[in-house]
Amino acid sequence: MISHVVAYGQSREIGKDNDLLWRLPDDLKHFKTVTSGGTVVMGRKTFESIGKALPNRRNIVVTSDSSFEADQVEVWHDLDRLVELSEQEEWFVIGGATLYEQTMPMTSRIYATEVESRFEADTYYPERTGEWTVTNQINHPQDERHAYSFTFKQYDKADIE
């Protein structure tokens, strides 16, 4: 199964200048809980913004740059193997916007952190395509460690046969 793990603001904004728009410790903890022990798939710019391979995960970087290399990651130059390999286990697409857009048609689940504010951004999460159902939801209020309220939502794609 292919899943997206994403945090976005009220206008689906996800980043600016190749960086996050907020710092929410419990969102980072949630991200780690969801993806640990699994396979994360990211674009080159997302990898460069993180700066290193994420521990306790198989890291795949998708890039058209044939000279790109990095320690502790697999480098793919296309998505051809993704659908076939993800039939065995859940794979987590973690950004950026282009990779989210390219994989949206084949995505079955979205782990979204919906931040309850609007932000100045240059990168946005694409519109969901198809029918989706919220299968889990946890609200998190603003507090001394979190400048914004947010909600963890799990969306599952409706099976249309």
Tab-separated table of C-alpha atoms in Angstrom:
chain	number	residue	atom	x	y	z
A	1	MET	CA	0.000	0.000	0.000
A	2	ILE	CA	1.171	3.524	-0.761
A	3	SER	CA	0.429	6.118	1.911
A	4	HIS	CA	1.143	9.812	2.150
A	5	VAL	CA	2.363	11.328	5.401
A	6	VAL	CA	1.861	15.081	5.263
A	7	ALA	CA	1.243	18.151	7.399
A	8	TYR	CA	-0.516	21.100	5.805
A	9	GLY	CA	-2.233	24.349	6.679
A	10	GLN	CA	-5.805	25.362	5.894
A	11	SER	CA	-4.904	26.166	2.275
A	12	ARG	CA	-2.986	22.862	1.851
A	13	GLU	CA	0.319	24.750	2.250
A	14	ILE	CA	3.275	22.516	3.179
A	15	GLY	CA	6.435	24.570	2.858
A	16	LYS	CA	8.365	27.648	1.902
A	17	ASP	CA	11.952	27.970	0.709
A	18	ASN	CA	12.380	24.192	1.118
A	19	ASP	CA	11.552	24.319	4.832
A	20	LEU	CA	8.635	23.550	7.125
A	21	LEU	CA	6.190	26.308	8.047
A	22	TRP	CA	5.886	25.413	11.746
A	23	ARG	CA	7.489	23.415	14.536
A	24	LEU	CA	5.010	21.110	16.268
A	25	PRO	CA	6.777	18.581	18.524
A	26	ASP	CA	3.794	16.225	18.748
A	27	ASP	CA	3.477	16.201	14.955
A	28	LEU	CA	7.124	15.140	14.657
A	29	LYS	CA	6.489	12.423	17.259
A	30	HIS	CA	3.422	11.271	15.277
A	31	PHE	CA	5.472	11.197	12.057
A	32	LYS	CA	8.104	9.041	13.746
A	33	THR	CA	5.467	6.669	15.171
A	34	VAL	CA	3.770	6.221	11.783
A	35	THR	CA	6.936	5.730	9.703
A	36	SER	CA	9.419	3.966	12.040
A	37	GLY	CA	10.377	0.527	10.834
A	38	GLY	CA	8.906	1.210	7.392
A	39	THR	CA	9.999	2.533	4.027
A	40	VAL	CA	9.919	6.276	3.367
A	41	VAL	CA	9.974	7.651	-0.163
A	42	MET	CA	10.910	11.283	-0.745
A	43	GLY	CA	12.073	13.659	-3.415
A	44	ARG	CA	15.619	14.995	-3.503
A	45	LYS	CA	14.695	18.444	-2.166
A	46	THR	CA	12.845	16.894	0.769
A	47	PHE	CA	15.874	14.739	1.527
A	48	GLU	CA	18.175	17.750	1.347
A	49	SER	CA	15.929	19.732	3.707
A	50	ILE	CA	16.085	16.848	6.220
A	51	GLY	CA	19.833	16.584	5.684
A	52	LYS	CA	20.292	12.871	6.334
A	53	ALA	CA	18.649	9.478	6.109
A	54	LEU	CA	15.894	8.999	8.674
A	55	PRO	CA	16.889	6.387	11.269
A	56	ASN	CA	15.072	3.075	11.648
A	57	ARG	CA	13.574	3.336	8.167
A	58	ARG	CA	14.437	2.269	4.644
A	59	ASN	CA	15.034	5.597	2.843
A	60	ILE	CA	14.387	6.002	-0.883
A	61	VAL	CA	15.098	9.270	-2.666
A	62	VAL	CA	13.469	9.788	-6.067
A	63	THR	CA	15.308	12.211	-8.339
A	64	SER	CA	15.936	12.857	-12.014
A	65	ASP	CA	19.516	13.910	-11.127
A	66	SER	CA	21.582	10.932	-12.290
A	67	SER	CA	24.631	12.131	-10.324
A	68	PHE	CA	22.817	12.300	-6.956
A	69	GLU	CA	24.260	10.101	-4.202
A	70	ALA	CA	23.743	10.047	-0.450
A	71	ASP	CA	24.719	7.813	2.443
A	72	GLN	CA	22.191	5.278	3.713
A	73	VAL	CA	19.592	5.900	0.986
A	74	GLU	CA	18.509	4.109	-2.159
A	75	VAL	CA	18.323	6.412	-5.157
A	76	TRP	CA	15.583	5.846	-7.707
A	77	HIS	CA	15.257	7.760	-10.955
A	78	ASP	CA	11.615	6.833	-11.584
A	79	LEU	CA	8.594	5.414	-9.768
A	80	ASP	CA	8.160	2.287	-11.892
A	81	ARG	CA	8.948	-0.165	-9.051
A	82	LEU	CA	6.914	1.644	-6.403
A	83	VAL	CA	3.503	0.135	-7.178
A	84	GLU	CA	4.853	-3.400	-7.543
A	85	LEU	CA	6.992	-3.310	-4.382
A	86	SER	CA	4.354	-1.571	-2.271
A	87	GLU	CA	1.958	-4.485	-2.760
A	88	GLN	CA	3.880	-6.343	-0.032
A	89	GLU	CA	3.881	-3.635	2.675
A	90	GLU	CA	2.916	-0.038	3.406
A	91	TRP	CA	5.283	2.542	1.887
A	92	PHE	CA	5.225	6.143	3.111
A	93	VAL	CA	5.590	9.037	0.664
A	94	ILE	CA	6.803	11.986	2.755
A	95	GLY	CA	7.200	14.747	0.166
A	96	GLY	CA	7.669	16.929	-1.654
A	97	ALA	CA	4.762	18.356	-3.563
A	98	THR	CA	5.758	16.870	-6.932
A	99	LEU	CA	6.084	13.377	-5.490
A	100	TYR	CA	2.754	13.720	-3.674
A	101	GLU	CA	1.132	14.760	-6.951
A	102	GLN	CA	2.746	11.943	-8.963
A	103	THR	CA	1.705	9.274	-6.470
A	104	MET	CA	-1.787	10.558	-5.555
A	105	PRO	CA	-3.585	8.284	-8.093
A	106	MET	CA	-1.982	5.166	-6.548
A	107	THR	CA	-2.263	6.253	-2.908
A	108	SER	CA	-4.632	4.321	-0.617
A	109	ARG	CA	-4.129	6.151	2.685
A	110	ILE	CA	-3.201	9.643	3.845
A	111	TYR	CA	-1.879	10.393	7.318
A	112	ALA	CA	-2.554	14.121	7.446
A	113	THR	CA	-1.751	16.646	10.128
A	114	GLU	CA	-4.135	19.509	9.440
A	115	VAL	CA	-2.794	22.684	11.037
A	116	GLU	CA	-5.546	25.145	11.885
A	117	SER	CA	-3.996	28.288	10.431
A	118	ARG	CA	-2.957	29.783	7.094
A	119	PHE	CA	0.673	30.374	6.194
A	120	GLU	CA	2.714	32.120	3.537
A	121	ALA	CA	4.024	29.291	1.369
A	122	ASP	CA	5.425	28.362	-2.013
A	123	THR	CA	4.647	24.634	-1.857
A	124	TYR	CA	1.223	23.005	-1.550
A	125	TYR	CA	-0.215	19.533	-1.079
A	126	PRO	CA	-2.321	18.505	-4.092
A	127	GLU	CA	-6.098	18.082	-3.993
A	128	ARG	CA	-7.146	14.561	-3.066
A	129	THR	CA	-8.535	12.668	-6.038
A	130	GLY	CA	-11.222	10.032	-5.676
A	131	GLU	CA	-13.428	9.340	-2.674
A	132	TRP	CA	-11.863	9.355	0.794
A	133	THR	CA	-13.188	8.561	4.263
A	134	VAL	CA	-11.787	9.827	7.560
A	135	THR	CA	-11.108	6.622	9.518
A	136	ASN	CA	-9.282	8.129	12.486
A	137	GLN	CA	-9.124	11.615	13.955
A	138	ILE	CA	-7.320	13.082	16.977
A	139	ASN	CA	-7.583	16.782	17.824
A	140	HIS	CA	-4.627	18.559	19.413
A	141	PRO	CA	-5.181	21.995	20.962
A	142	GLN	CA	-2.735	24.860	20.912
A	143	ASP	CA	-0.590	24.798	24.057
A	144	GLU	CA	2.724	26.043	25.457
A	145	ARG	CA	4.676	23.709	23.119
A	146	HIS	CA	2.471	24.127	20.042
A	147	ALA	CA	1.744	27.549	18.535
A	148	TYR	CA	-1.194	26.177	16.532
A	149	SER	CA	-4.068	23.761	17.016
A	150	PHE	CA	-3.971	20.780	14.680
A	151	THR	CA	-5.743	17.529	13.945
A	152	PHE	CA	-4.290	14.173	12.989
A	153	LYS	CA	-6.564	12.589	10.373
A	154	GLN	CA	-6.259	9.271	8.635
A	155	TYR	CA	-7.976	9.225	5.261
A	156	ASP	CA	-8.586	5.920	3.521
A	157	LYS	CA	-9.520	5.741	-0.133
A	158	ALA	CA	-12.955	4.268	-0.756
A	159	ASP	CA	-12.877	0.970	-2.615
A	160	ILE	CA	-14.786	1.496	-5.838
A	161	GLU	CA	-15.469	-1.705	-7.719
